[in-house]
Tab-separated table of N, CA and C in Angstrom:
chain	number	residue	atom	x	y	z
A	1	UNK	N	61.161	5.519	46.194
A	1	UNK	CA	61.654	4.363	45.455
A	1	UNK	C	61.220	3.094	46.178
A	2	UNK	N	60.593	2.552	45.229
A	2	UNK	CA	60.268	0.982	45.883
A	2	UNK	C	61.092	0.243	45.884
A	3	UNK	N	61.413	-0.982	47.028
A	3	UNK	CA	62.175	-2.385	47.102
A	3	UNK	C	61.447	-3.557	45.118
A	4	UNK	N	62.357	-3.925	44.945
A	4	UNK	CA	62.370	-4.518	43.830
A	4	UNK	C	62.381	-6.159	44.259
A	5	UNK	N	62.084	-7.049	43.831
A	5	UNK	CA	62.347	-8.098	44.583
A	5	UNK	C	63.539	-8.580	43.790
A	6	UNK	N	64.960	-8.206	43.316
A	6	UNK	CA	66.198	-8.735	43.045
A	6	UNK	C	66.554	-7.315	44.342
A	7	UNK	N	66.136	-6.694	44.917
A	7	UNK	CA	66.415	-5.984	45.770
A	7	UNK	C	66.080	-6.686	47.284
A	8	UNK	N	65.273	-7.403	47.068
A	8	UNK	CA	64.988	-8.126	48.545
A	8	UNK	C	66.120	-9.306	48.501
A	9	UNK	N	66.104	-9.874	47.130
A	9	UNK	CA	66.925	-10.799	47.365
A	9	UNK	C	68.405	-10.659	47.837
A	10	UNK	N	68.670	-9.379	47.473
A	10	UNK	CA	70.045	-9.210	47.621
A	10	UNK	C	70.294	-8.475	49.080
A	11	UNK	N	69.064	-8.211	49.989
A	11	UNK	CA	68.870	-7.526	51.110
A	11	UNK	C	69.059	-5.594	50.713
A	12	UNK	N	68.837	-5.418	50.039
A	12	UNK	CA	69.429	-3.640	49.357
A	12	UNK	C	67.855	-3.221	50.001
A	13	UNK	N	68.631	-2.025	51.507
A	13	UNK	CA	67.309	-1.454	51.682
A	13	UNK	C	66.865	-0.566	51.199
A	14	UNK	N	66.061	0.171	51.188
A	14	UNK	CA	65.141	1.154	50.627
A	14	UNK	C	64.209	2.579	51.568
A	15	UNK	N	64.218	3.477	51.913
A	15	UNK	CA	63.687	4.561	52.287
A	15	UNK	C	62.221	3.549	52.930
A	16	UNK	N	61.461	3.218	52.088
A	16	UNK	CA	60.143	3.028	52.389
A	16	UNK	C	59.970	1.733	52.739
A	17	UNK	N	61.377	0.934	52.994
A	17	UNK	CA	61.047	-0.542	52.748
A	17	UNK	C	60.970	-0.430	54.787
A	18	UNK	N	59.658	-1.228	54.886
A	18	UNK	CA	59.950	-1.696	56.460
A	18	UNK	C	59.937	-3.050	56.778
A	19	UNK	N	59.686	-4.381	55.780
A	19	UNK	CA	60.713	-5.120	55.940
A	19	UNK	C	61.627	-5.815	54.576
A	20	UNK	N	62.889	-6.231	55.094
A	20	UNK	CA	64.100	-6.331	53.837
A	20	UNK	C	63.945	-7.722	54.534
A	21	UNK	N	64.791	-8.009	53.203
A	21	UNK	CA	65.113	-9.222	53.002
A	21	UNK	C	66.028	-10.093	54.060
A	22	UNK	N	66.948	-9.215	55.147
A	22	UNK	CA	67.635	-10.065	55.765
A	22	UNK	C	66.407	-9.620	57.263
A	23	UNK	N	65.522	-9.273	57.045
A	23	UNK	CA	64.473	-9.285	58.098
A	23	UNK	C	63.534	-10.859	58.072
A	24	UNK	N	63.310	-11.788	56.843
A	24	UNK	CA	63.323	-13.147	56.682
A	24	UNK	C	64.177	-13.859	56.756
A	25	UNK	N	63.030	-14.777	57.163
A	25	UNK	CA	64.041	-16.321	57.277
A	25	UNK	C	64.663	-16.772	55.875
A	26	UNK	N	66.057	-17.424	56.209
A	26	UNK	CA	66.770	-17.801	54.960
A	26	UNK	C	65.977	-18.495	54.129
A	27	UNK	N	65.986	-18.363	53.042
A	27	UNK	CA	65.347	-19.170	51.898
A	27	UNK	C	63.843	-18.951	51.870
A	28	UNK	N	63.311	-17.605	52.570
A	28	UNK	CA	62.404	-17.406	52.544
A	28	UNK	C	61.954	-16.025	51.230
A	29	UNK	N	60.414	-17.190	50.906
A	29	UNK	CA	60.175	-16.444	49.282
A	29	UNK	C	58.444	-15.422	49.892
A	30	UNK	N	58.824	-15.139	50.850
A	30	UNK	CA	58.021	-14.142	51.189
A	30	UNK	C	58.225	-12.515	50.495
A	31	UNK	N	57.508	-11.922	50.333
A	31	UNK	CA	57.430	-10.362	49.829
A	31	UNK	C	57.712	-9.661	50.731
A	32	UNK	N	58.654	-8.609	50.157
A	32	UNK	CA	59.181	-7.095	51.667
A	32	UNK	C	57.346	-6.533	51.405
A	33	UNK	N	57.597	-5.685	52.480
A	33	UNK	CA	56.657	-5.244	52.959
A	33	UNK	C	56.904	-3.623	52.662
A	34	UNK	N	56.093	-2.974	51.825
A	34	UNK	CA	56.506	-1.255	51.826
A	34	UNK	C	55.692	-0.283	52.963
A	35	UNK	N	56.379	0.397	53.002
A	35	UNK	CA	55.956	1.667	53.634
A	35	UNK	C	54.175	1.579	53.327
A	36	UNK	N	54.197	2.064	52.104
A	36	UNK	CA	52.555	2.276	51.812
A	36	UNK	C	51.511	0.943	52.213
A	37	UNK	N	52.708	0.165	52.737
A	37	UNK	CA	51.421	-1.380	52.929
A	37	UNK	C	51.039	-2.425	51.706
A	38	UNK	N	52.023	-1.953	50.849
A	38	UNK	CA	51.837	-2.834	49.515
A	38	UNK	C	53.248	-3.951	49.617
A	39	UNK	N	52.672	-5.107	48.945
A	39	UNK	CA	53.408	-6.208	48.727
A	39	UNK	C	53.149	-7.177	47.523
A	40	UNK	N	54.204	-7.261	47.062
A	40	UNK	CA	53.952	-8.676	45.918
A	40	UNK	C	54.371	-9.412	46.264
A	41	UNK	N	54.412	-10.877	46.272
A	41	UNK	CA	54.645	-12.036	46.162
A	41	UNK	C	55.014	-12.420	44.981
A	42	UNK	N	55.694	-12.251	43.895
A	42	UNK	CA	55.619	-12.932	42.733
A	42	UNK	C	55.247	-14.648	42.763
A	43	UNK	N	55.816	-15.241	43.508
A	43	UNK	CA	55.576	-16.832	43.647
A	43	UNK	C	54.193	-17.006	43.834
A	44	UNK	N	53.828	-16.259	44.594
A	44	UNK	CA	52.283	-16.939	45.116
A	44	UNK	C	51.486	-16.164	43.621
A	45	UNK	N	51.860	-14.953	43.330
A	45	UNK	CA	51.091	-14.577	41.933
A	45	UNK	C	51.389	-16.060	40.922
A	46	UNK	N	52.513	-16.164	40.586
A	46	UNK	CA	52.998	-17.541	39.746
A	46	UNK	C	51.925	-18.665	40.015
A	47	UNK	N	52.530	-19.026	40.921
A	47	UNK	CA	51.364	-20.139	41.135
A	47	UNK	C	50.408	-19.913	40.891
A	48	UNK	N	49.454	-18.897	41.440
A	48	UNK	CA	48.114	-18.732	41.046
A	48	UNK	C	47.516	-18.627	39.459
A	49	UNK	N	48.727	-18.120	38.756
A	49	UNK	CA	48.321	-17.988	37.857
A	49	UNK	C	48.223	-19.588	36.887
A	50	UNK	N	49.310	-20.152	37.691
A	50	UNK	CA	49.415	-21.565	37.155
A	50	UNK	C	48.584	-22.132	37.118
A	51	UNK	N	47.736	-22.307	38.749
A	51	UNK	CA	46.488	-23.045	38.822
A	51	UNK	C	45.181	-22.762	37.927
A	52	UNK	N	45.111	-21.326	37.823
A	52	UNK	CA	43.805	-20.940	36.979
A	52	UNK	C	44.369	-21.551	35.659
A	53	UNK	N	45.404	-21.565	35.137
A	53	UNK	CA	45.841	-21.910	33.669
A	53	UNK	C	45.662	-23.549	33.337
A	54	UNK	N	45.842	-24.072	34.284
A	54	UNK	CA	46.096	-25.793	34.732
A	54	UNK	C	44.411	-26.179	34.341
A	55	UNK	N	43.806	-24.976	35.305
A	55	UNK	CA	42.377	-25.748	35.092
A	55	UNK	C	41.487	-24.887	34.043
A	56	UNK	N	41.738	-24.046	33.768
A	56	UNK	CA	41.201	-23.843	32.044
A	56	UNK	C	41.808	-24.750	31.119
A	57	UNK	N	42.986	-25.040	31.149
A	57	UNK	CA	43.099	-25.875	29.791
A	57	UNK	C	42.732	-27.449	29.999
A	58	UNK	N	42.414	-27.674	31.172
A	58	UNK	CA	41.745	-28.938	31.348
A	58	UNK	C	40.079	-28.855	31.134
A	59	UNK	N	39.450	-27.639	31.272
A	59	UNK	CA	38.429	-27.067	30.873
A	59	UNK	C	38.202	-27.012	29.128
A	60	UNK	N	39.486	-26.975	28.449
A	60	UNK	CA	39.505	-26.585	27.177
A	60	UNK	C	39.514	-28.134	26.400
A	61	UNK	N	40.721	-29.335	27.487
A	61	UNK	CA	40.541	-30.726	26.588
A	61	UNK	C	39.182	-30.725	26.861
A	62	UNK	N	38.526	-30.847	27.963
A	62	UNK	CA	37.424	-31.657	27.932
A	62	UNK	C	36.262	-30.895	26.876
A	63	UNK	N	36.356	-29.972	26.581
A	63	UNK	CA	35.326	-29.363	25.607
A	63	UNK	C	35.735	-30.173	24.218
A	64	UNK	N	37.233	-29.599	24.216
A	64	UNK	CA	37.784	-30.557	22.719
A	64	UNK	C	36.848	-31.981	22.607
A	65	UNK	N	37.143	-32.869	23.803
A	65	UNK	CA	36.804	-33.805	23.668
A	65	UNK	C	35.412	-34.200	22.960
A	66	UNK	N	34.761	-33.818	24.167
A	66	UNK	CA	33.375	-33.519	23.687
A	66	UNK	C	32.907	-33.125	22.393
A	67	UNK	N	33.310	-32.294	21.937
A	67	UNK	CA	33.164	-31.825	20.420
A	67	UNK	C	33.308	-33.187	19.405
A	68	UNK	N	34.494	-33.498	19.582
A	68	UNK	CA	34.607	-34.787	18.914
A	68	UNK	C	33.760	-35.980	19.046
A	69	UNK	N	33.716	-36.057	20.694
A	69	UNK	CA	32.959	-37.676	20.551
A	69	UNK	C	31.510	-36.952	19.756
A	70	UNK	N	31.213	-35.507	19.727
A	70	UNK	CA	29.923	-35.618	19.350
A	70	UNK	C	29.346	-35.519	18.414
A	71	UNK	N	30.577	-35.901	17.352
A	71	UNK	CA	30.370	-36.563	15.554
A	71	UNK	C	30.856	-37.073	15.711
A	72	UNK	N	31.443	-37.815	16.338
A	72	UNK	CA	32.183	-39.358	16.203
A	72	UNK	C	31.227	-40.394	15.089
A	73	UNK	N	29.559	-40.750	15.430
A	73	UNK	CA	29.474	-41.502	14.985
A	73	UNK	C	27.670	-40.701	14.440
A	74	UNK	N	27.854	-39.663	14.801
A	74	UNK	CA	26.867	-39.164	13.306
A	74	UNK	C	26.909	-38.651	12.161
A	75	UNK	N	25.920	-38.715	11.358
A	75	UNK	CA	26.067	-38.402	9.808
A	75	UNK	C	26.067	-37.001	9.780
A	76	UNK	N	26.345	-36.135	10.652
A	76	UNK	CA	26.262	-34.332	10.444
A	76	UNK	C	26.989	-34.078	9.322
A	77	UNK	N	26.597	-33.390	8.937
A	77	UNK	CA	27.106	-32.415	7.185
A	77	UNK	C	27.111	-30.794	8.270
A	78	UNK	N	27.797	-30.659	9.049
A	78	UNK	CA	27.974	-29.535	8.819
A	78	UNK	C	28.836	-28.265	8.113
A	79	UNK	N	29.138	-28.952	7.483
A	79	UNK	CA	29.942	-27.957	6.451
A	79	UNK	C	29.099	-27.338	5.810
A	80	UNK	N	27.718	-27.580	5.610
A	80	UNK	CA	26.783	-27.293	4.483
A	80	UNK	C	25.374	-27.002	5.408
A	81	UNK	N	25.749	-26.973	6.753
A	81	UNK	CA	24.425	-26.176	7.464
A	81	UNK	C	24.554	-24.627	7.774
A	82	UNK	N	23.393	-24.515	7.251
A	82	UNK	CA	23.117	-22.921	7.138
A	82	UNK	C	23.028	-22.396	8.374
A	83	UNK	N	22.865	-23.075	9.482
A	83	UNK	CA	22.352	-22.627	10.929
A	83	UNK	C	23.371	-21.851	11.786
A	84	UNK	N	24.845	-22.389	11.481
A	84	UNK	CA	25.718	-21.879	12.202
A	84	UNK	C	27.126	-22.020	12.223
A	85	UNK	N	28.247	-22.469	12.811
A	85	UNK	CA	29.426	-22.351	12.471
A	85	UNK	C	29.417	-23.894	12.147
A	86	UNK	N	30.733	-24.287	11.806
A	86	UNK	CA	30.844	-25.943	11.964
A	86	UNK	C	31.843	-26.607	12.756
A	87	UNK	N	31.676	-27.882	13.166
A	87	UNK	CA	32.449	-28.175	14.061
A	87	UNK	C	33.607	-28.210	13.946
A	88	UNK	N	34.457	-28.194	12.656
A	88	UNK	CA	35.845	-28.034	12.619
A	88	UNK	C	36.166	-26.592	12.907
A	89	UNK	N	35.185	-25.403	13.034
A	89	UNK	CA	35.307	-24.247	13.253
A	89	UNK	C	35.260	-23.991	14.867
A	90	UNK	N	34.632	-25.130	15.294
A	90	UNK	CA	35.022	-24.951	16.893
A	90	UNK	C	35.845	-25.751	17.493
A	91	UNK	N	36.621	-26.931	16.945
A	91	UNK	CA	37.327	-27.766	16.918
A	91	UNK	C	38.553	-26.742	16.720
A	92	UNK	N	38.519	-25.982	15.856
A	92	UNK	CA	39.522	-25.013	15.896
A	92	UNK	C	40.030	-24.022	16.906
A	93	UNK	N	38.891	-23.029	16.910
A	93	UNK	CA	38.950	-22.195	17.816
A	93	UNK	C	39.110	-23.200	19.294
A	94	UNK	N	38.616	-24.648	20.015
A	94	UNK	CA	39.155	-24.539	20.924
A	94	UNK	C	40.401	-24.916	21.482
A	95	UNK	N	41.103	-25.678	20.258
A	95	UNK	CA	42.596	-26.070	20.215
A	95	UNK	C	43.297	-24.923	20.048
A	96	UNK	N	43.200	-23.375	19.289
A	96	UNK	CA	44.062	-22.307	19.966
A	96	UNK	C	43.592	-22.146	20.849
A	97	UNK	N	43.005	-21.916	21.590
A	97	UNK	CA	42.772	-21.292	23.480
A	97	UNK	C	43.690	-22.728	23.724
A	98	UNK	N	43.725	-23.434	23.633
A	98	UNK	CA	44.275	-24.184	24.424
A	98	UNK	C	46.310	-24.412	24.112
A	99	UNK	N	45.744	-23.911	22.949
A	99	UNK	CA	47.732	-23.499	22.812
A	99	UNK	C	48.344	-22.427	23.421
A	100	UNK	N	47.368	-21.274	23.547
A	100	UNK	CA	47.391	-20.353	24.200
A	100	UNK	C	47.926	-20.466	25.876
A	101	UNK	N	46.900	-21.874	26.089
A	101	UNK	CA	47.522	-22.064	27.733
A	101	UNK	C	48.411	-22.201	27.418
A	102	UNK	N	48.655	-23.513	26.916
A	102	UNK	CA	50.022	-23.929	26.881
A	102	UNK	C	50.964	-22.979	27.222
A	103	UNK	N	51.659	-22.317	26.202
A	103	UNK	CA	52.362	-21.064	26.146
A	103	UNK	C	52.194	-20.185	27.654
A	104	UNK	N	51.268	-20.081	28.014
A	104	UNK	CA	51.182	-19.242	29.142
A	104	UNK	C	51.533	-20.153	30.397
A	105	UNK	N	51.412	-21.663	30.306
A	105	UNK	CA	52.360	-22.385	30.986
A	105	UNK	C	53.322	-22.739	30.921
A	106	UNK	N	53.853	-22.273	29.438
A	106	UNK	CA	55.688	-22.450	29.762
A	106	UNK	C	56.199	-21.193	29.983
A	107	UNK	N	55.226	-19.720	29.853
A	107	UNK	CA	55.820	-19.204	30.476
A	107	UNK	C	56.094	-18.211	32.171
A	108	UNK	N	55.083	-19.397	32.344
A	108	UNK	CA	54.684	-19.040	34.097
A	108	UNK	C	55.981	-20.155	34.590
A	109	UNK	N	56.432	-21.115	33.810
A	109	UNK	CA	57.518	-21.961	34.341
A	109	UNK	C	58.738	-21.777	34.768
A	110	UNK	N	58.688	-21.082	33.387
A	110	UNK	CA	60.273	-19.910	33.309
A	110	UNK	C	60.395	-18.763	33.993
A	111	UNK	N	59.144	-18.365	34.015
A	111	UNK	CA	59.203	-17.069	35.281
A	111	UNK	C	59.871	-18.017	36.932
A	112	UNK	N	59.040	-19.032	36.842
A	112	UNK	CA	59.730	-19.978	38.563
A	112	UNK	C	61.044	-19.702	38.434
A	113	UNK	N	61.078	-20.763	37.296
A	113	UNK	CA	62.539	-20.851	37.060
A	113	UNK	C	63.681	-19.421	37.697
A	114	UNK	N	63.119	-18.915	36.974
A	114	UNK	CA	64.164	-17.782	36.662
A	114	UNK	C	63.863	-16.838	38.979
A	115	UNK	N	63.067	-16.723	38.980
A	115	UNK	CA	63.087	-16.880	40.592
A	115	UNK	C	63.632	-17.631	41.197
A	116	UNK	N	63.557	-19.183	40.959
A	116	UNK	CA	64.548	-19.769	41.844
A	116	UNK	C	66.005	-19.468	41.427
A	117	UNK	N	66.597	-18.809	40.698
A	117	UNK	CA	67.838	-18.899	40.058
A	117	UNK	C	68.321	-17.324	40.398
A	118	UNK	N	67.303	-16.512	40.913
A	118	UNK	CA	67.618	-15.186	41.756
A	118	UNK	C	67.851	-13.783	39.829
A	119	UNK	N	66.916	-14.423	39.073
A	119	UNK	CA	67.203	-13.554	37.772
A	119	UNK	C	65.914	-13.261	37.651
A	120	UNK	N	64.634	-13.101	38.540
A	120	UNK	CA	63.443	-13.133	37.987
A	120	UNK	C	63.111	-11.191	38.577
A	121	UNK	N	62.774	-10.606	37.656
A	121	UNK	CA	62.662	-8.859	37.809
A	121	UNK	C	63.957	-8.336	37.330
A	122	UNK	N	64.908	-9.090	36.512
A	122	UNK	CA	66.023	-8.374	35.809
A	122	UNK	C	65.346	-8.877	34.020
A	123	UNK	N	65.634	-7.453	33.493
A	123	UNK	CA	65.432	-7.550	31.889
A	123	UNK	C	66.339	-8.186	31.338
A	124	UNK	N	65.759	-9.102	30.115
A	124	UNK	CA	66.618	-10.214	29.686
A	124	UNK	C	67.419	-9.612	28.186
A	125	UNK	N	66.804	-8.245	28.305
A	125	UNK	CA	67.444	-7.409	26.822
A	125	UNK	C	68.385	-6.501	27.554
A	126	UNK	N	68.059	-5.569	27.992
A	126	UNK	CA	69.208	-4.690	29.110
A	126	UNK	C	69.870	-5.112	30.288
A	127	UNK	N	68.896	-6.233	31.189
A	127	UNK	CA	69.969	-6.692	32.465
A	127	UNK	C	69.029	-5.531	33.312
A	128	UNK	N	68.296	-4.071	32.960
A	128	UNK	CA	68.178	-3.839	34.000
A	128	UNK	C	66.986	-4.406	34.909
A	129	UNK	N	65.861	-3.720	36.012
A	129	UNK	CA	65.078	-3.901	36.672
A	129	UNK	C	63.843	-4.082	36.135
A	130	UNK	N	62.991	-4.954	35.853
A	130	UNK	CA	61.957	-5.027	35.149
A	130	UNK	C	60.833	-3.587	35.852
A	131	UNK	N	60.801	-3.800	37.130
A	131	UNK	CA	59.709	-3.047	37.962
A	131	UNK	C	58.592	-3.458	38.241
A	132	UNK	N	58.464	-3.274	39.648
A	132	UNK	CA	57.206	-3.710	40.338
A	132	UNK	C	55.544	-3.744	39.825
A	133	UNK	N	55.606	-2.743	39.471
A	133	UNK	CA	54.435	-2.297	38.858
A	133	UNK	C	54.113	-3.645	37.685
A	134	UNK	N	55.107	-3.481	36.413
A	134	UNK	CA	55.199	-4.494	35.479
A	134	UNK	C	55.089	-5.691	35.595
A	135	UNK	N	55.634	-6.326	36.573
A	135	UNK	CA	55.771	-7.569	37.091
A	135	UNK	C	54.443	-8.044	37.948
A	136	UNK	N	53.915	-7.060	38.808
A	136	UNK	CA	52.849	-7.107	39.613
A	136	UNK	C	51.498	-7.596	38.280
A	137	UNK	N	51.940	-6.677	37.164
A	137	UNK	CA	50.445	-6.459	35.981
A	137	UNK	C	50.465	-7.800	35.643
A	138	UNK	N	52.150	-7.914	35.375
A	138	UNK	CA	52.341	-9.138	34.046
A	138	UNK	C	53.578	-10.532	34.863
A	139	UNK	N	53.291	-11.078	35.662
A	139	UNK	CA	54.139	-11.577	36.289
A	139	UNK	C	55.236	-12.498	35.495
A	140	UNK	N	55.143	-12.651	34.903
A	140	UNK	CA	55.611	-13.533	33.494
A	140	UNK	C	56.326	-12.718	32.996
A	141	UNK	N	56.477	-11.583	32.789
A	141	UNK	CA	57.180	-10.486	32.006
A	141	UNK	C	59.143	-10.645	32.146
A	142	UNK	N	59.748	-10.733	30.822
A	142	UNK	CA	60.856	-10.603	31.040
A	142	UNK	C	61.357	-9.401	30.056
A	143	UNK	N	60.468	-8.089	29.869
A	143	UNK	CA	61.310	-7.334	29.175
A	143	UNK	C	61.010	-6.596	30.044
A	144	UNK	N	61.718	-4.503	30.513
A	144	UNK	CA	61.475	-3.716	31.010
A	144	UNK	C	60.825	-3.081	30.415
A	145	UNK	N	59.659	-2.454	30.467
A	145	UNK	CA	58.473	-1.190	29.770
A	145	UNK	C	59.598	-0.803	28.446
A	146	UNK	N	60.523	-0.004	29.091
A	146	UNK	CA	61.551	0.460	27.748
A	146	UNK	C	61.430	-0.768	26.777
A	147	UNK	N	61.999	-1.698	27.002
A	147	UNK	CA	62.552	-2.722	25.855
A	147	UNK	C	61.318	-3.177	25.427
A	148	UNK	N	60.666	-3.478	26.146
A	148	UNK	CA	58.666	-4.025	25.476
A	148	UNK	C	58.296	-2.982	24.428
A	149	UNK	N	58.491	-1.254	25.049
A	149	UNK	CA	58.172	-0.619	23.872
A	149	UNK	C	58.878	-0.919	22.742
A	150	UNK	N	60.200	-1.018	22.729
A	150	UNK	CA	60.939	-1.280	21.787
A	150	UNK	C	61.032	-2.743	21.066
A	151	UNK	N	60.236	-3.441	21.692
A	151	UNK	CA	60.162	-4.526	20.852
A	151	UNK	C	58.934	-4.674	20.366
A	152	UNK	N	57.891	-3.456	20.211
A	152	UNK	CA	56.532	-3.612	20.101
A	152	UNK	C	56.474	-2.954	19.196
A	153	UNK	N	57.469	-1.655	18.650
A	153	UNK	CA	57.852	-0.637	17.976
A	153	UNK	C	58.477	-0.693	17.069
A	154	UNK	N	59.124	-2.329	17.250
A	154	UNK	CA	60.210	-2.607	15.717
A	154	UNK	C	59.479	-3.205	14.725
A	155	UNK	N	59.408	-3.062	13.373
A	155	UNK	CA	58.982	-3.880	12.225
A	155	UNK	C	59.180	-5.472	12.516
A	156	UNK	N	57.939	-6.288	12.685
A	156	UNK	CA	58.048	-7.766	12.583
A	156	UNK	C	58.275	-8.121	10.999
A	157	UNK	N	59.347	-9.230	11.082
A	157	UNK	CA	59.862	-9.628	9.633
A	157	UNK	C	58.835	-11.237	9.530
């Protein structure tokens, strides 16, 4: 059985855990350390994921941009060129990728959030343990495998 990190937080040791939570310094958002030599960080995953997200969608205005200034002030008809897509068709497509960040930055926020508030690896449908594994894949994740299946499995209305 692996240390959970609502398990580090709460100091709850573990068979394989060789270091717990009251083995850090207070207020420290460092990762236990397992037996096998594996560790997550969720925070430092968070962040990271923040930064790559921060600078793709600043990657994504400036394309937007570009697109635009670059009929701003010519006569293109592309609605009616045979050659290829048109610019409201990429004007499109790059304003969803970029909603897409969005979303994936409010919910890398709420994942903080919910870490600093000592609720981040508890399921927000059962209460129970999200799991390492899950959290490690999907750090953002607030359902447990069970409840994800089950919310992946129900008829959308």
């Amino acid at each position: 059985m692996r240390m959970t990190r609502r398990d580090a937080v709460e100091g709850v040791v573990h068979q394989n855990v060789t270091r717990t939570a009251a083995d850090l310094p207070r207020g420290s958002t460092a990762a236990p350390v397992y037996a096998d030599g594996m560790t997550f960080d969720a925070r430092a995953a968070l962040l990271t994921k923040r930064a790559e997200t921060t600078q793709r969608l600043k990657g994504l205005d400036e394309s937007f941009a570009d697109i635009v200034e670059s009929v701003r002030d010519s006569n293109l008809d592309d609605e009616h060129d045979p050659e290829g897509s048109t610019v409201a068709v990429s004007r499109a497509q790059v304003a969803s990728l970029a909603q897409e960040g969005r979303e994936q930055l409010r919910e890398i926020e709420a994942a903080l959030r919910r870490l600093d508030d000592g609720a981040y690896g508890t399921c927000a449908r059962c209460s129970g343990p999200i799991g390492d594994e899950r959290l490690e894949a999907r750090p953002t994740a607030t359902l447990c495998i069970g409840c994800a299946q089950q919310e992946n499995a129900s008829p959308r209305r």
